[in-house]
Coordinates of C-alpha atoms and ligand atoms in Angstrom, one line a residue:
V1 CA 0.5 -46.7 -1.6
R2 CA 4.0 -45.9 -0.8
P3 CA 5.3 -42.9 -2.7
G4 CA 7.5 -44.0 -5.4
G5 CA 5.6 -47.4 -5.7
T6 CA 4.6 -48.7 -8.9
A7 CA 0.8 -49.0 -8.5
S8 CA -0.9 -48.7 -11.8
V9 CA -4.8 -48.0 -12.7
P10 CA -6.9 -50.1 -14.8
H11 CA -7.1 -49.1 -18.5
D12 CA -10.7 -48.3 -18.3
Q13 CA -10.2 -46.0 -15.2
L14 CA -7.1 -44.4 -17.0
Q15 CA -9.1 -43.4 -19.9
S16 CA -11.7 -41.5 -17.7
L17 CA -9.0 -39.9 -15.8
V18 CA -7.1 -38.6 -18.7
T19 CA -10.4 -37.4 -20.2
V20 CA -11.3 -35.6 -17.1
L21 CA -7.7 -34.3 -16.4
D22 CA -7.1 -33.1 -20.0
G23 CA -10.6 -31.4 -20.2
V24 CA -9.5 -29.1 -17.4
R25 CA -5.8 -28.9 -18.0
L26 CA -6.2 -28.0 -21.7
G27 CA -8.9 -25.7 -21.1
S28 CA -12.2 -27.0 -22.5
A29 CA -14.0 -27.4 -19.2
Q30 CA -13.9 -25.4 -15.7
T31 CA -16.8 -27.1 -13.8
R32 CA -17.9 -30.7 -13.4
P33 CA -21.2 -29.8 -15.5
E34 CA -19.0 -28.7 -18.3
L35 CA -17.0 -32.0 -18.0
V36 CA -19.9 -33.9 -18.4
R37 CA -21.1 -31.9 -21.4
V38 CA -17.5 -32.0 -23.2
T39 CA -16.4 -35.5 -22.3
G40 CA -19.7 -37.4 -22.8
L41 CA -19.0 -39.1 -19.4
G42 CA -21.5 -39.6 -16.6
R43 CA -22.1 -37.4 -13.9
G44 CA -21.0 -40.0 -11.3
L45 CA -17.9 -40.8 -13.2
V46 CA -16.9 -37.2 -13.6
A47 CA -17.5 -36.4 -9.9
Q48 CA -15.4 -39.6 -9.0
R49 CA -12.6 -38.7 -11.3
V50 CA -12.5 -35.2 -10.1
N51 CA -12.3 -36.1 -6.4
E52 CA -9.2 -38.4 -7.2
L53 CA -7.6 -35.7 -9.1
L54 CA -8.4 -33.0 -6.2
S55 CA -7.1 -35.5 -3.5
W56 CA -3.7 -35.8 -5.5
G57 CA -3.5 -32.1 -5.6
I58 CA -3.5 -32.0 -9.5
L59 CA -6.7 -30.2 -9.8
V60 CA -7.7 -27.4 -7.4
E61 CA -11.2 -25.7 -6.6
N62 CA -11.4 -22.2 -7.4
G63 CA -14.4 -20.0 -6.7
L64 CA -18.0 -20.5 -8.1
G65 CA -18.7 -20.9 -11.9
V66 CA -21.6 -19.5 -13.8
S67 CA -24.9 -21.0 -12.7
A68 CA -27.0 -22.7 -15.4
G69 CA -30.1 -22.3 -13.1
G70 CA -29.7 -23.6 -9.5
R71 CA -26.6 -23.6 -7.3
A72 CA -23.6 -22.2 -9.0
P73 CA -20.9 -25.0 -9.7
R74 CA -17.4 -24.7 -8.1
T75 CA -14.7 -24.0 -10.8
L76 CA -11.8 -26.4 -11.3
R77 CA -8.3 -25.4 -12.1
F78 CA -5.2 -27.6 -13.1
N79 CA -2.6 -27.2 -10.6
A80 CA 0.2 -25.8 -12.3
D81 CA 2.3 -25.7 -9.1
A82 CA 2.0 -29.3 -8.2
G83 CA 5.3 -29.8 -9.4
R84 CA 8.3 -27.9 -11.2
L85 CA 10.7 -28.7 -14.1
L86 CA 14.1 -28.0 -14.9
V87 CA 14.5 -26.9 -18.4
A88 CA 17.6 -26.1 -20.7
N89 CA 18.4 -25.3 -24.2
L90 CA 22.1 -26.0 -25.0
G91 CA 23.2 -23.9 -28.0
V92 CA 26.5 -24.1 -29.9
T93 CA 27.7 -21.0 -27.8
S94 CA 25.3 -20.7 -25.0
I95 CA 23.5 -22.1 -22.1
T96 CA 19.9 -21.0 -21.5
A97 CA 18.3 -22.9 -18.6
G98 CA 15.4 -22.3 -16.1
I99 CA 12.6 -23.6 -13.9
A100 CA 9.2 -23.9 -15.4
N101 CA 5.8 -24.7 -13.8
L102 CA 3.4 -27.3 -15.1
A103 CA 1.7 -24.6 -17.3
G104 CA 5.0 -24.2 -19.4
T105 CA 5.6 -20.7 -17.7
I106 CA 9.4 -20.1 -17.0
I107 CA 9.6 -18.9 -13.5
A108 CA 13.3 -18.6 -13.1
R109 CA 16.0 -18.3 -15.9
H110 CA 19.7 -18.2 -16.6
H111 CA 21.6 -17.4 -19.9
E112 CA 25.6 -17.7 -20.4
P113 CA 27.8 -18.0 -23.0
H114 CA 29.2 -21.4 -23.3
D115 CA 31.1 -23.4 -26.0
I116 CA 29.6 -26.8 -26.5
A117 CA 32.7 -27.9 -28.3
V118 CA 34.3 -28.5 -24.7
G119 CA 32.6 -31.8 -24.7
P120 CA 29.8 -33.3 -22.7
E121 CA 31.5 -33.9 -19.2
A122 CA 32.5 -30.1 -18.9
T123 CA 29.3 -28.8 -20.5
L124 CA 26.9 -31.0 -18.3
R125 CA 29.0 -30.2 -15.1
R126 CA 28.3 -26.7 -15.9
L127 CA 24.6 -27.0 -16.7
E128 CA 24.3 -29.0 -13.2
E129 CA 25.6 -26.2 -11.5
V130 CA 23.5 -23.9 -13.2
F131 CA 20.6 -26.2 -12.3
D132 CA 21.6 -26.5 -8.8
G133 CA 21.8 -22.6 -8.4
L134 CA 18.3 -22.2 -9.7
L135 CA 17.1 -24.9 -7.3
A136 CA 19.0 -23.3 -4.5
A137 CA 17.7 -19.9 -5.1
S138 CA 13.9 -21.3 -5.0
P139 CA 11.5 -20.6 -1.8
Q140 CA 11.8 -23.2 0.6
D141 CA 8.3 -24.4 0.0
A142 CA 8.8 -24.8 -3.8
P143 CA 6.9 -27.7 -5.3
P144 CA 8.8 -30.9 -5.9
L145 CA 10.9 -31.6 -9.1
W146 CA 8.5 -33.5 -11.5
G147 CA 10.9 -33.8 -14.5
I148 CA 13.7 -32.4 -16.6
G149 CA 13.8 -31.3 -20.5
C150 CA 16.9 -30.5 -22.5
G151 CA 17.6 -29.3 -25.8
L152 CA 20.8 -30.0 -27.7
P153 CA 22.0 -28.4 -31.2
G154 CA 22.3 -31.6 -33.1
P155 CA 20.5 -34.8 -34.0
V156 CA 18.9 -36.6 -31.0
E157 CA 17.7 -40.0 -30.8
F158 CA 14.6 -39.3 -29.0
A159 CA 14.0 -42.7 -27.3
T160 CA 17.2 -42.7 -25.7
G161 CA 18.0 -39.1 -25.2
R162 CA 21.5 -39.3 -26.9
P163 CA 22.8 -37.1 -29.7
I164 CA 23.9 -39.2 -32.7
A165 CA 26.8 -38.1 -34.9
P166 CA 26.2 -34.3 -34.2
P167 CA 28.1 -32.1 -36.7
V168 CA 28.9 -29.2 -34.4
M169 CA 29.2 -31.1 -31.0
P170 CA 32.8 -32.9 -30.9
G171 CA 32.7 -35.8 -28.2
W172 CA 29.0 -35.8 -27.7
D173 CA 28.1 -38.8 -30.2
H174 CA 26.1 -41.3 -28.3
Y175 CA 26.6 -39.6 -24.6
P176 CA 23.8 -40.7 -22.4
V177 CA 22.6 -37.0 -21.8
S178 CA 19.2 -38.1 -20.4
N179 CA 20.3 -40.8 -18.3
R180 CA 23.0 -38.6 -16.7
L181 CA 20.4 -35.8 -15.8
A182 CA 17.8 -38.5 -14.5
E183 CA 20.1 -40.1 -12.2
R184 CA 21.7 -36.9 -10.9
Y185 CA 18.3 -35.3 -10.0
Q186 CA 16.2 -38.6 -9.7
A187 CA 13.8 -37.1 -12.0
P188 CA 12.3 -38.3 -15.4
T189 CA 14.0 -36.5 -18.2
W190 CA 13.6 -36.0 -21.9
V191 CA 16.2 -34.7 -24.5
D192 CA 15.5 -33.5 -27.9
N193 CA 16.9 -31.5 -30.7
D194 CA 16.8 -27.6 -30.1
V195 CA 14.7 -26.9 -33.2
N196 CA 12.1 -29.5 -32.2
L197 CA 11.7 -27.7 -28.8
M198 CA 11.3 -24.4 -30.4
A199 CA 8.6 -25.8 -32.6
I200 CA 6.8 -27.1 -29.5
G201 CA 7.4 -23.8 -27.7
E202 CA 5.6 -22.0 -30.8
L203 CA 3.0 -24.6 -31.1
R204 CA 2.0 -24.3 -27.2
A205 CA 2.6 -20.9 -26.2
G206 CA 3.4 -18.7 -29.6
Q207 CA 1.8 -17.8 -32.8
A208 CA 1.4 -21.6 -33.8
Q209 CA -1.4 -22.2 -31.1
G210 CA -4.4 -24.1 -32.7
A211 CA -2.4 -24.5 -36.0
R212 CA -2.1 -28.1 -37.4
N213 CA 0.7 -28.0 -40.1
V214 CA 3.5 -25.6 -39.0
V215 CA 7.2 -25.5 -39.8
F216 CA 9.6 -23.8 -37.4
V217 CA 12.9 -22.9 -39.0
K218 CA 15.8 -21.7 -37.1
I219 CA 18.5 -19.6 -38.7
G220 CA 21.1 -19.3 -36.2
G221 CA 24.7 -20.5 -36.0
E222 CA 23.2 -23.5 -37.5
V223 CA 20.1 -24.0 -39.7
G224 CA 17.3 -26.4 -39.1
A225 CA 13.7 -27.0 -38.9
G226 CA 11.0 -28.6 -36.5
I227 CA 7.8 -30.0 -38.0
I228 CA 4.3 -30.0 -36.6
C229 CA 1.9 -32.2 -38.2
A230 CA -1.7 -32.4 -37.3
G231 CA -1.0 -30.5 -34.2
R232 CA 1.8 -32.5 -32.8
L233 CA 5.6 -32.5 -33.4
H234 CA 6.7 -34.9 -36.1
R235 CA 10.1 -36.3 -35.0
G236 CA 10.4 -39.1 -37.6
E237 CA 11.6 -42.7 -36.9
Q238 CA 14.7 -41.7 -35.0
G239 CA 14.1 -37.9 -34.2
A240 CA 16.0 -36.5 -37.2
A241 CA 12.9 -35.1 -39.1
G242 CA 13.4 -31.5 -40.3
D243 CA 17.2 -31.5 -40.7
V244 CA 17.1 -29.1 -43.5
G245 CA 20.5 -27.6 -42.6
H246 CA 22.6 -30.1 -44.5
V247 CA 20.5 -30.1 -47.7
A248 CA 23.0 -29.7 -50.8
V249 CA 22.5 -26.4 -52.3
V250 CA 25.6 -25.9 -54.5
D251 CA 27.7 -28.5 -56.3
D252 CA 31.0 -27.1 -54.9
K253 CA 33.3 -29.2 -53.3
S254 CA 35.2 -26.3 -51.8
I255 CA 32.3 -25.3 -49.6
L256 CA 33.0 -27.5 -46.5
C257 CA 30.3 -28.1 -44.2
R258 CA 30.9 -29.1 -40.4
C259 CA 29.0 -32.2 -40.9
G260 CA 31.6 -33.3 -43.3
N261 CA 29.8 -33.1 -46.5
T262 CA 30.2 -30.3 -49.0
G263 CA 27.7 -27.4 -50.2
C264 CA 25.2 -27.9 -47.4
L265 CA 22.7 -25.0 -46.8
E266 CA 24.1 -24.4 -43.5
A267 CA 27.7 -24.2 -44.9
L268 CA 26.7 -21.1 -47.0
A269 CA 23.8 -19.5 -45.2
G270 CA 24.3 -20.4 -41.4
G271 CA 25.4 -17.8 -38.8
H272 CA 28.8 -19.7 -38.7
A273 CA 29.2 -19.5 -42.4
L274 CA 28.2 -15.9 -42.2
G275 CA 30.8 -15.0 -39.7
L276 CA 33.5 -16.6 -42.1
Q277 CA 32.2 -14.5 -45.3
A278 CA 32.3 -11.5 -43.1
R279 CA 35.9 -11.9 -42.4
R280 CA 36.5 -12.6 -46.0
A281 CA 34.6 -9.4 -47.1
A282 CA 36.6 -7.2 -44.6
L283 CA 40.0 -8.6 -45.7
D284 CA 39.5 -8.3 -49.5
G285 CA 38.3 -4.8 -49.2
S286 CA 34.6 -5.4 -50.5
S287 CA 33.1 -4.2 -47.3
P288 CA 34.4 -1.1 -45.6
W289 CA 31.8 -1.5 -42.8
L290 CA 33.3 -4.9 -41.9
A291 CA 36.9 -3.8 -42.6
A292 CA 36.4 -0.9 -39.9
R293 CA 34.9 -3.6 -37.3
L294 CA 37.8 -5.9 -37.9
A295 CA 40.1 -3.1 -37.5
E296 CA 38.7 -2.4 -34.1
G297 CA 39.9 -5.8 -33.1
T298 CA 36.5 -7.4 -33.0
A299 CA 35.9 -11.1 -34.1
L300 CA 33.5 -10.8 -37.0
T301 CA 30.1 -12.9 -36.7
S302 CA 27.0 -13.2 -38.5
A303 CA 25.7 -10.2 -36.1
H304 CA 28.1 -7.8 -37.8
V305 CA 26.8 -8.8 -41.1
T306 CA 23.2 -8.2 -40.4
E307 CA 23.9 -4.8 -38.6
G308 CA 26.1 -3.7 -41.7
A309 CA 23.3 -4.7 -43.9
S310 CA 21.0 -2.3 -41.9
H311 CA 23.5 0.5 -42.2
G312 CA 23.3 -0.2 -45.9
D313 CA 26.8 -1.6 -46.3
P314 CA 26.4 -3.1 -49.9
A315 CA 28.8 -6.1 -49.4
C316 CA 26.7 -7.0 -46.2
V317 CA 23.4 -6.6 -47.9
E318 CA 24.7 -8.9 -50.7
L319 CA 25.7 -11.6 -47.9
V320 CA 22.3 -11.3 -46.1
V321 CA 20.3 -11.5 -49.4
S322 CA 22.2 -14.6 -50.9
A323 CA 21.8 -16.3 -47.6
G324 CA 18.1 -15.4 -47.9
Y325 CA 17.8 -16.8 -51.5
L326 CA 19.5 -20.2 -50.5
V327 CA 17.3 -20.5 -47.3
G328 CA 14.1 -19.6 -49.4
G329 CA 15.0 -21.9 -52.1
V330 CA 15.2 -24.9 -49.8
L331 CA 12.0 -23.5 -47.9
A332 CA 10.2 -23.3 -51.0
T333 CA 10.7 -27.0 -51.6
V334 CA 9.6 -27.6 -48.0
V335 CA 6.3 -25.6 -48.7
N336 CA 5.6 -27.6 -51.7
F337 CA 6.5 -31.0 -50.1
Y338 CA 4.7 -30.3 -46.8
N339 CA 2.1 -27.6 -47.3
P340 CA 2.0 -26.0 -43.9
S341 CA -0.2 -23.2 -42.9
L342 CA 2.3 -21.3 -41.0
L343 CA 6.1 -21.0 -41.2
V344 CA 7.8 -19.4 -38.1
I345 CA 11.3 -18.2 -38.7
G346 CA 13.3 -17.9 -35.7
G347 CA 17.2 -18.0 -34.5
S348 CA 19.7 -15.1 -34.0
V349 CA 20.4 -14.6 -37.7
A350 CA 16.7 -14.3 -38.6
E351 CA 15.8 -12.1 -35.5
A352 CA 18.7 -9.7 -36.2
G353 CA 17.1 -7.8 -39.4
D354 CA 14.1 -7.7 -41.7
R355 CA 16.1 -8.0 -44.9
L356 CA 16.8 -11.8 -44.5
L357 CA 13.2 -12.4 -43.6
A358 CA 11.8 -10.3 -46.6
T359 CA 14.1 -12.1 -48.9
I360 CA 12.9 -15.5 -47.7
R361 CA 9.5 -14.7 -48.1
Q362 CA 9.9 -13.2 -51.7
I363 CA 11.6 -16.6 -52.8
I364 CA 8.9 -18.7 -51.0
Y365 CA 6.1 -17.1 -52.7
S366 CA 7.5 -17.0 -56.2
R367 CA 8.8 -20.5 -56.0
S368 CA 6.1 -22.5 -54.4
L369 CA 3.0 -23.7 -55.9
P370 CA 0.1 -21.3 -55.7
L371 CA -2.1 -23.9 -53.8
A372 CA 0.6 -24.3 -51.3
T373 CA 1.0 -20.6 -50.5
R374 CA -2.7 -19.6 -50.7
E375 CA -3.1 -19.5 -47.1
L376 CA 0.5 -19.6 -45.8
R377 CA 1.6 -17.3 -43.3
I378 CA 5.3 -16.6 -42.8
V379 CA 6.1 -15.0 -39.4
R380 CA 9.0 -14.2 -37.2
C381 CA 9.3 -16.0 -33.8
L382 CA 8.3 -13.5 -31.1
L383 CA 9.0 -15.6 -28.1
G384 CA 12.7 -14.5 -28.1
P385 CA 15.4 -16.5 -26.3
D386 CA 13.1 -18.3 -24.1
V387 CA 11.3 -20.2 -27.1
G388 CA 13.6 -23.4 -26.6
T389 CA 13.1 -23.6 -22.7
I390 CA 9.3 -23.2 -23.0
G391 CA 9.5 -26.0 -25.5
A392 CA 11.4 -28.3 -23.1
A393 CA 8.9 -27.4 -20.5
F394 CA 5.9 -28.8 -22.8
M395 CA 7.9 -31.5 -24.1
V396 CA 8.1 -33.0 -20.5
I397 CA 4.5 -31.9 -19.7
D398 CA 3.4 -33.8 -22.7
E399 CA 5.2 -37.0 -21.9
L400 CA 4.2 -36.9 -18.3
F401 CA 0.5 -36.7 -19.2
A402 CA 0.7 -39.0 -22.0
P403 CA -1.6 -41.6 -21.1
A404 CA 1.1 -44.6 -21.1
T405 CA 3.3 -42.4 -18.7
L406 CA 0.4 -41.2 -16.6
A407 CA -0.7 -44.9 -16.0
Q408 CA 2.6 -45.3 -14.1
W409 CA 2.2 -42.6 -11.8
I410 CA -1.2 -41.5 -11.4
A411 CA -2.1 -43.8 -8.8
V412 CA 0.5 -42.3 -6.3
G413 CA -0.5 -38.7 -7.5
T414 CA 3.2 -37.6 -8.3
P415 CA 6.0 -38.5 -10.9
A416 CA 8.6 -37.1 -8.6
C417 CA 11.6 -39.4 -7.8
R418 CA 10.7 -41.7 -10.6
P419 CA 13.7 -41.3 -13.2
E420 CA 12.9 -44.5 -14.9
L421 CA 9.7 -42.7 -16.4
G422 CA 11.9 -41.0 -19.0
R423 CA 13.4 -44.2 -20.2
S424 CA 10.8 -44.7 -22.8
A425 CA 9.6 -42.0 -24.9
H426 CA 6.0 -42.2 -26.2
A427 CA 5.3 -39.0 -28.3
A428 CA 5.5 -39.3 -31.9
Ligands
ZN1 ZN1 26.3 -30.2 -43.6

């Protein structure tokens, strides 16, 4: 079959291929006898599927495994270097990009400040320069490009990879981000909301590994949540699930949100809002600490508020605590409604100090039903700024290895140079 061809494998053959591949890839088996045991497939069938996967270079043989009597079996390993991925997480004020292997490990990274409000043309041109630079800096014998994953700080229609009416991304509405990157790099491409990718990153590489019902909450410039349901990301019908930043928390028409509504959580407790409140507290004299920063000629941001709070400036403490009350109140509703076992809190504001997390914790435990909080853990995200790009890598890996997508490329052994694979999204 020619590379890039459209050969497909019969359904029954695909099922056993996926079963054998996932057995090794997801770590439940390392040898042929173990595969027979964990999959329930016959020895002959396992041997045949393993040989196919070895011939494509998707599995590789290592040394010898533990003998159960007789000759020790050779161990099998998923070849995380069969292909590589370009990954990016675009924030409102930054670009984070990298190259990942097929195990979701970031092997090259780049971070720079960037204003997403300059629009899709200028932003994606810059992202492409960053991607080109990362590819150019790779070794000559680097694996082929298998896919691209990108996060955006707004609602994304997952099936088409386009942002839809994003509140903080002027000019981006309906822009075909996925198609543009797929065509530029001739690679299957998936685009999702940044918080959804952070939730995937936590689930696959962070503290949420093995958990089934998880909510990842981002408190950065914007506020949002990603929902893991029964071990998988729950995107909802269009991809908007978890957008808690625009829940109305006060009935006050003077609190304008960037989404066009009033009284939203994000307009009171997001990092952007905290920056505006900091400026007010500096100018009205309520915060000597912030007034001193402003006098130094610094543009005040949420980082100054969290820093001031850790220095004990009463007005900064007040701002952080009231943000914590509002976020905690909405999250208590989320906990009652959804009953997760784990709540992971990340984003630049949440990571800046303990006081916000402490307040959020206190409100959730006091306002949620006892049954919903009995086994609930609330933790801070520890993956740092890579969480979004790690999630982007796993999004692409999960899509490439979803049976319906795998069926379209496994017969030729590689999804490289197949941009059309990204055009239909499968994951729930
Ligand atoms: Zn809003």
